[in-house]
Amino acid sequence: MGIPHTQSFGITLPNSIGHYPLGDQALVLSFGDTISEAVNARVRQVATHIENWSQPGIIEYVPAYTTITIYYDPLLTSYNDLLSALQPIVRDIAENQEYKRVKKEIPVYYNGEDLAYVAQYNGLSEDEVVRIHSEGEYLVHMLGFVPGFPYLGGMDKRIATPRKDVPRLRIEAGAVGIAGQQTGVYPMTTPGGWQIIGHTPLQLFDLSKESPSLLEMGDCVRFVPITYDEFIQLKTKSNGH
């Protein structure tokens, strides 16, 4: 039996937003079951308010595809206190509000070790995979897995490819991958099971910067094919050499 989207705690949130506890120190807001731009916009609206929230006892919040999880100190606040404080925040969110999305370009040298497999799996040439992948416009639905890793929606199903059965123990930072009908970029060296089709010279996560993550939830991303020489030049520049 799945987790219900709304449980009865004496308080109902407006705008059809569900809620349920995650243990005894977290509250999950649920905005539905469907991954979409509309749901993403509603998650972002509420997350923006929570970012500057003065509610006592809040430890952190984690926005995802269709939820926001709020972690709190039960000695300083309670589940119902949070629900009461959330009511004015969620009351006025617009069902169909459109955001002006920040557009960002990610240069990619399409030399990935799995590019040939993605092409073969989908009955395409490697050039067709590159063309389809770089023609798309992608929405950053959420960041997760490791700091700064963007989960990008909007990829053409013609190049959708399952994750690897056995993940690699090491994938280099900057690797651009495909998993199912999602695409994403590894911001740091880590194990992973996505099909790697290319690499970007950009540094997606840098703790020395005030805003460490290059990409943020809600950004609009386009991939731009580059040559090997351009990759080396941009890599050198990105590293500050």
Coordinates of C-alpha atoms in Angstrom, one line a residue:
M1 CA 0.0 0.0 0.0
G2 CA 1.4 3.4 -1.0
I3 CA 1.8 6.4 1.2
P4 CA -1.3 8.6 1.2
H5 CA -0.9 12.1 -0.2
T6 CA -2.9 13.6 2.7
Q7 CA -3.4 12.5 6.2
S8 CA -5.8 14.0 8.7
F9 CA -4.1 16.2 11.3
G10 CA -7.0 18.6 11.7
I11 CA -5.6 21.0 9.1
T12 CA -6.2 20.9 5.4
L13 CA -3.9 22.9 3.0
P14 CA -5.6 24.8 0.2
N15 CA -4.9 24.4 -3.5
S16 CA -5.1 20.6 -3.3
I17 CA -1.7 20.3 -1.7
G18 CA -1.4 17.1 0.3
H19 CA 0.8 16.4 3.3
Y20 CA 2.1 13.5 5.3
P21 CA 4.8 12.9 7.9
L22 CA 8.2 11.5 7.2
G23 CA 9.2 10.0 10.6
D24 CA 8.7 12.3 13.5
Q25 CA 10.9 15.2 12.3
A26 CA 9.8 15.9 8.8
L27 CA 6.7 17.0 6.8
V28 CA 6.2 16.2 3.2
L29 CA 4.2 18.5 0.9
S30 CA 2.8 16.7 -2.1
F31 CA 1.8 18.6 -5.2
G32 CA 0.5 15.6 -7.2
D33 CA 1.7 12.4 -8.9
T34 CA 2.7 13.8 -12.3
I35 CA 6.1 15.3 -13.3
S36 CA 5.3 18.4 -15.3
E37 CA 6.2 22.0 -15.8
A38 CA 3.0 23.1 -14.0
V39 CA 3.9 21.1 -10.9
N40 CA 7.5 22.3 -11.0
A41 CA 6.2 25.9 -11.0
R42 CA 4.1 25.3 -7.9
V43 CA 7.0 23.5 -6.1
R44 CA 9.2 26.5 -6.9
Q45 CA 6.6 29.0 -5.7
V46 CA 6.4 27.4 -2.3
A47 CA 10.2 26.7 -2.1
T48 CA 10.9 30.4 -2.7
H49 CA 8.8 31.4 0.3
I50 CA 10.3 28.7 2.5
E51 CA 13.8 29.9 1.6
N52 CA 13.2 33.1 3.6
W53 CA 10.9 31.6 6.1
S54 CA 11.2 32.8 9.7
Q55 CA 9.4 29.8 11.2
P56 CA 11.3 28.5 14.3
G57 CA 12.6 25.0 14.3
I58 CA 13.2 24.5 10.6
I59 CA 16.4 22.6 9.9
E60 CA 16.3 22.4 6.1
Y61 CA 13.9 21.8 3.1
V62 CA 14.4 19.6 0.1
P63 CA 12.4 20.3 -3.1
A64 CA 11.9 17.4 -5.5
Y65 CA 9.9 16.5 -8.6
T66 CA 6.5 16.7 -7.0
T67 CA 7.2 17.2 -3.3
I68 CA 9.0 19.4 -0.7
T69 CA 10.2 17.8 2.4
I70 CA 10.7 20.1 5.4
Y71 CA 12.9 18.8 8.2
Y72 CA 12.3 20.3 11.7
D73 CA 13.3 20.1 15.3
P74 CA 10.3 18.7 17.2
L75 CA 11.5 20.4 20.4
L76 CA 11.0 23.8 18.8
T77 CA 7.9 23.2 16.6
S78 CA 5.4 20.6 15.6
Y79 CA 3.7 19.1 12.6
N80 CA 0.5 21.0 13.1
D81 CA 2.4 24.3 13.8
L82 CA 4.1 23.9 10.4
L83 CA 0.8 23.2 8.7
S84 CA -0.7 26.3 10.2
A85 CA 2.3 28.4 9.2
L86 CA 2.1 27.0 5.6
Q87 CA -1.5 27.9 5.0
P88 CA -0.9 31.6 4.1
I89 CA 2.0 30.5 1.9
V90 CA 0.2 28.0 -0.2
R91 CA -3.2 29.8 -0.2
D92 CA -2.3 32.3 -3.0
I93 CA -0.1 30.1 -5.2
A94 CA -1.4 30.2 -8.8
E95 CA -2.4 26.9 -10.4
N96 CA -1.2 28.1 -13.8
Q97 CA 1.4 30.7 -13.1
E98 CA 4.2 30.9 -15.7
Y99 CA 7.7 31.6 -14.6
K100 CA 10.3 33.4 -16.6
R101 CA 12.9 30.7 -16.8
V102 CA 16.6 31.4 -16.8
K103 CA 18.1 30.0 -20.0
K104 CA 21.6 28.5 -19.7
E105 CA 23.8 26.8 -22.3
I106 CA 26.0 23.8 -21.6
P107 CA 28.7 23.1 -24.1
V108 CA 29.2 19.3 -24.7
Y109 CA 31.9 17.4 -26.5
Y110 CA 29.9 14.3 -27.6
N111 CA 32.6 11.7 -27.1
G112 CA 30.9 9.5 -24.4
E113 CA 31.8 5.9 -24.0
D114 CA 28.1 4.9 -24.3
L115 CA 27.2 7.1 -27.3
A116 CA 27.4 4.1 -29.7
Y117 CA 25.3 2.0 -27.4
V118 CA 22.6 4.7 -27.1
A119 CA 22.6 5.0 -30.9
Q120 CA 22.4 1.2 -31.4
Y121 CA 19.7 0.8 -28.8
N122 CA 17.4 3.3 -30.5
G123 CA 18.3 2.3 -34.1
L124 CA 20.0 5.7 -34.8
S125 CA 23.4 6.9 -35.9
E126 CA 25.6 8.6 -33.4
D127 CA 25.2 11.9 -35.3
E128 CA 21.4 11.6 -35.0
V129 CA 21.7 11.0 -31.2
V130 CA 23.9 14.1 -30.9
R131 CA 21.5 16.2 -33.1
I132 CA 18.4 15.1 -31.2
H133 CA 20.0 15.6 -27.7
S134 CA 21.3 19.1 -28.6
E135 CA 18.1 20.2 -30.3
G136 CA 16.1 19.8 -27.1
E137 CA 15.3 22.4 -24.4
Y138 CA 15.3 21.0 -20.9
L139 CA 13.8 22.0 -17.6
V140 CA 15.7 21.5 -14.4
H141 CA 13.1 19.7 -12.3
M142 CA 15.3 19.2 -9.3
L143 CA 18.9 18.9 -8.0
G144 CA 19.9 15.7 -6.1
F145 CA 21.9 12.5 -5.9
V146 CA 25.1 14.6 -5.3
P147 CA 25.3 18.4 -4.9
G148 CA 24.5 20.2 -8.1
F149 CA 23.3 17.1 -10.1
P150 CA 20.4 18.3 -12.4
Y151 CA 17.5 16.1 -13.3
L152 CA 16.5 17.4 -16.6
G153 CA 13.0 16.8 -18.2
G154 CA 12.0 17.2 -21.8
M155 CA 14.3 14.7 -23.5
D156 CA 13.1 13.3 -26.8
K157 CA 11.9 9.7 -26.3
R158 CA 13.7 8.7 -29.5
I159 CA 17.0 8.6 -27.6
A160 CA 15.6 7.3 -24.3
T161 CA 17.9 4.5 -23.0
P162 CA 17.7 2.5 -19.7
R163 CA 20.4 2.8 -17.0
K164 CA 23.2 0.4 -17.0
D165 CA 22.5 -3.0 -15.3
V166 CA 25.8 -2.6 -13.4
P167 CA 26.8 1.0 -12.5
R168 CA 30.3 2.2 -13.1
L169 CA 32.5 2.8 -10.1
R170 CA 33.8 6.0 -11.5
I171 CA 32.2 8.6 -13.7
E172 CA 34.2 11.8 -14.3
A173 CA 32.9 15.2 -13.4
G174 CA 31.2 16.9 -16.4
A175 CA 29.9 13.6 -17.9
V176 CA 26.6 14.1 -19.7
G177 CA 24.3 11.0 -19.4
I178 CA 21.0 9.5 -20.2
A179 CA 18.8 7.4 -18.0
G180 CA 15.4 6.4 -19.3
Q181 CA 13.8 9.5 -20.7
Q182 CA 15.9 11.8 -18.5
T183 CA 19.3 13.5 -19.1
G184 CA 21.7 15.0 -16.6
V185 CA 25.2 16.1 -15.9
Y186 CA 27.5 14.7 -13.2
P187 CA 28.9 17.7 -11.3
M188 CA 31.6 15.7 -9.6
T189 CA 33.4 12.4 -9.9
T190 CA 31.2 9.6 -8.5
P191 CA 29.9 6.1 -9.2
G192 CA 26.8 6.1 -11.5
G193 CA 24.7 4.1 -13.9
W194 CA 23.7 6.6 -16.5
Q195 CA 24.6 6.1 -20.2
I196 CA 27.4 8.6 -20.9
I197 CA 27.2 10.3 -24.2
G198 CA 29.5 13.3 -23.8
H199 CA 31.3 15.7 -21.5
T200 CA 31.1 19.3 -20.6
P201 CA 34.2 21.4 -19.7
L202 CA 32.1 23.5 -17.3
Q203 CA 32.3 23.1 -13.6
L204 CA 28.7 22.6 -12.4
F205 CA 29.4 22.8 -8.7
D206 CA 32.0 25.0 -7.1
L207 CA 32.1 25.5 -3.3
S208 CA 34.3 28.6 -3.7
K209 CA 31.4 30.5 -5.2
E210 CA 28.5 32.2 -3.3
S211 CA 26.1 30.1 -5.3
P212 CA 27.9 26.8 -5.7
S213 CA 25.6 25.2 -8.3
L214 CA 25.7 26.4 -11.9
L215 CA 22.2 25.2 -12.4
E216 CA 19.1 25.8 -10.3
M217 CA 15.7 24.3 -10.1
G218 CA 13.5 25.8 -12.8
D219 CA 16.4 26.7 -15.2
C220 CA 16.0 26.1 -18.9
V221 CA 19.0 24.2 -20.4
R222 CA 20.3 23.7 -23.9
F223 CA 23.3 21.6 -24.9
V224 CA 25.6 23.0 -27.5
P225 CA 27.9 20.6 -29.4
I226 CA 31.6 21.6 -29.4
T227 CA 34.8 20.1 -30.9
Y228 CA 37.7 18.6 -28.9
D229 CA 39.8 21.7 -29.3
E230 CA 37.0 23.9 -28.0
F231 CA 36.5 21.4 -25.1
I232 CA 40.2 21.8 -24.1
Q233 CA 40.1 25.6 -24.4
L234 CA 37.0 25.9 -22.3
K235 CA 38.2 23.3 -19.8
T236 CA 41.4 25.3 -19.3
K237 CA 39.5 28.5 -18.8
S238 CA 37.0 26.8 -16.4
N239 CA 39.9 25.6 -14.3
G240 CA 41.3 29.1 -14.1
H241 CA 44.6 28.3 -16.0

